[in-house]
GROMACS .gro file of C-alpha atoms in nm:
model
   93
    1MET     CA    1   1.934  -1.578  -0.566
    2TRP     CA    2   1.892  -1.255  -0.709
    3GLN     CA    3   1.568  -1.448  -0.861
    4GLU     CA    4   1.468  -1.509  -0.517
    5VAL     CA    5   1.459  -1.190  -0.320
    6ILE     CA    6   1.304  -1.050  -0.603
    7VAL     CA    7   0.993  -1.261  -0.630
    8PHE     CA    8   0.968  -1.252  -0.235
    9CYS     CA    9   0.966  -0.842  -0.304
   10ILE     CA   10   0.671  -0.876  -0.499
   11VAL     CA   11   0.506  -1.149  -0.269
   12ALA     CA   12   0.586  -0.977  -0.007
   13ALA     CA   13   0.397  -0.627  -0.169
   14ALA     CA   14   0.083  -0.809  -0.309
   15ALA     CA   15   0.034  -0.963   0.050
   16LEU     CA   16   0.047  -0.565   0.137
   17HIS     CA   17  -0.228  -0.457  -0.080
   18ALA     CA   18  -0.448  -0.781  -0.017
   19ALA     CA   19  -0.426  -0.712   0.365
   20GLY     CA   20  -0.504  -0.309   0.301
   21LYS     CA   21  -0.776  -0.387   0.098
   22TYR     CA   22  -0.982  -0.786   0.166
   23LEU     CA   23  -0.914  -0.795   0.546
   24PRO     CA   24  -1.210  -0.672   0.809
   25ALA     CA   25  -1.152  -0.343   0.952
   26GLY     CA   26  -1.069  -0.439   1.322
   27TRP     CA   27  -0.772  -0.677   1.173
   28ARG     CA   28  -0.623  -0.380   1.009
   29ARG     CA   29  -0.615  -0.203   1.263
   30ALA     CA   30  -0.466  -0.434   1.535
   31ILE     CA   31  -0.214  -0.477   1.269
   32VAL     CA   32  -0.148  -0.105   1.256
   33ARG     CA   33  -0.102  -0.067   1.638
   34ALA     CA   34   0.070  -0.382   1.686
   35LEU     CA   35   0.377  -0.306   1.398
   36SER     CA   36   0.383   0.077   1.559
   37ARG     CA   37   0.472  -0.092   1.854
   38CYS     CA   38   0.802  -0.201   1.653
   39GLY     CA   39   0.872   0.132   1.625
   40ILE     CA   40   0.751   0.156   1.208
   41SER     CA   41   0.532   0.502   1.154
   42GLU     CA   42   0.143   0.465   1.276
   43LYS     CA   43   0.076   0.742   0.970
   44ALA     CA   44   0.246   0.555   0.729
   45LEU     CA   45   0.130   0.226   0.816
   46ALA     CA   46  -0.198   0.388   0.885
   47SER     CA   47  -0.243   0.506   0.498
   48VAL     CA   48  -0.097   0.173   0.372
   49PHE     CA   49  -0.380  -0.037   0.586
   50LYS     CA   50  -0.689   0.257   0.492
   51THR     CA   51  -0.720   0.298   0.848
   52ALA     CA   52  -0.682   0.613   1.018
   53PRO     CA   53  -0.458   0.656   1.232
   54SER     CA   54  -0.606   0.631   1.627
   55CYS     CA   55  -0.631   0.888   1.910
   56ALA     CA   56  -0.389   0.686   2.194
   57ASP     CA   57  -0.734   0.639   2.392
   58GLY     CA   58  -0.740   0.181   2.322
   59CYS     CA   59  -1.017   0.187   2.106
   60ALA     CA   60  -0.900   0.322   1.750
   61SER     CA   61  -1.284   0.302   1.653
   62CYS     CA   62  -1.391   0.586   1.503
   63GLY     CA   63  -1.078   0.899   1.582
   64SER     CA   64  -1.437   1.108   1.724
   65CYS     CA   65  -1.331   1.069   2.155
   66GLY     CA   66  -1.565   1.309   2.377
   67SER     CA   67  -1.795   1.384   2.103
   68GLU     CA   68  -2.196   1.246   2.219
   69PRO     CA   69  -2.353   0.930   2.206
   70PRO     CA   70  -2.589   0.829   1.898
   71PRO     CA   71  -2.917   0.870   1.998
   72PRO     CA   72  -3.072   0.531   2.108
   73LEU     CA   73  -3.295   0.325   1.855
   74GLU     CA   74  -3.661   0.345   1.848
   75PRO     CA   75  -3.822  -0.018   2.079
   76VAL     CA   76  -3.905  -0.244   1.784
   77THR     CA   77  -4.280  -0.322   1.864
   78GLY     CA   78  -4.224  -0.689   1.765
   79GLN     CA   79  -4.446  -0.687   1.422
   80ARG     CA   80  -4.223  -0.808   1.118
   81VAL     CA   81  -4.352  -0.616   0.814
   82ILE     CA   82  -4.264  -0.832   0.464
   83LYS     CA   83  -4.359  -0.666   0.158
   84LEU     CA   84  -4.463  -0.872  -0.128
   85HIS     CA   85  -4.445  -0.734  -0.511
   86ALA     CA   86  -4.646  -0.876  -0.785
   87ARG     CA   87  -4.452  -0.953  -1.127
   88PRO     CA   88  -4.614  -0.911  -1.425
   89GLY     CA   89  -4.707  -1.215  -1.663
   90LYS     CA   90  -4.912  -1.489  -1.725
   91PRO     CA   91  -5.228  -1.619  -1.443
   92GLY     CA   92  -5.073  -1.905  -1.283
   93GLU     CA   93  -4.709  -1.895  -1.348
   0.00000   0.00000   0.00000
């Protein structure tokens, strides 16, 4: 009985560590948001899942509400540049 409880705790801790390290950021934020609705502290969850606590505006992406939007990207000219680098070695290789 006690062995099963200890193994469950170890597996749960390993799964929590893997989720905090390897899941995409969007999934981690969704997990934090879902668990914070259950009454768990959002700051504690954010530190476990390595995300920033949201500003409660719904996006939960960066926490920089009210900042200026990024400058627009330069237009694409339609030309692509492919750089070739010659390797030193025998001719004909």
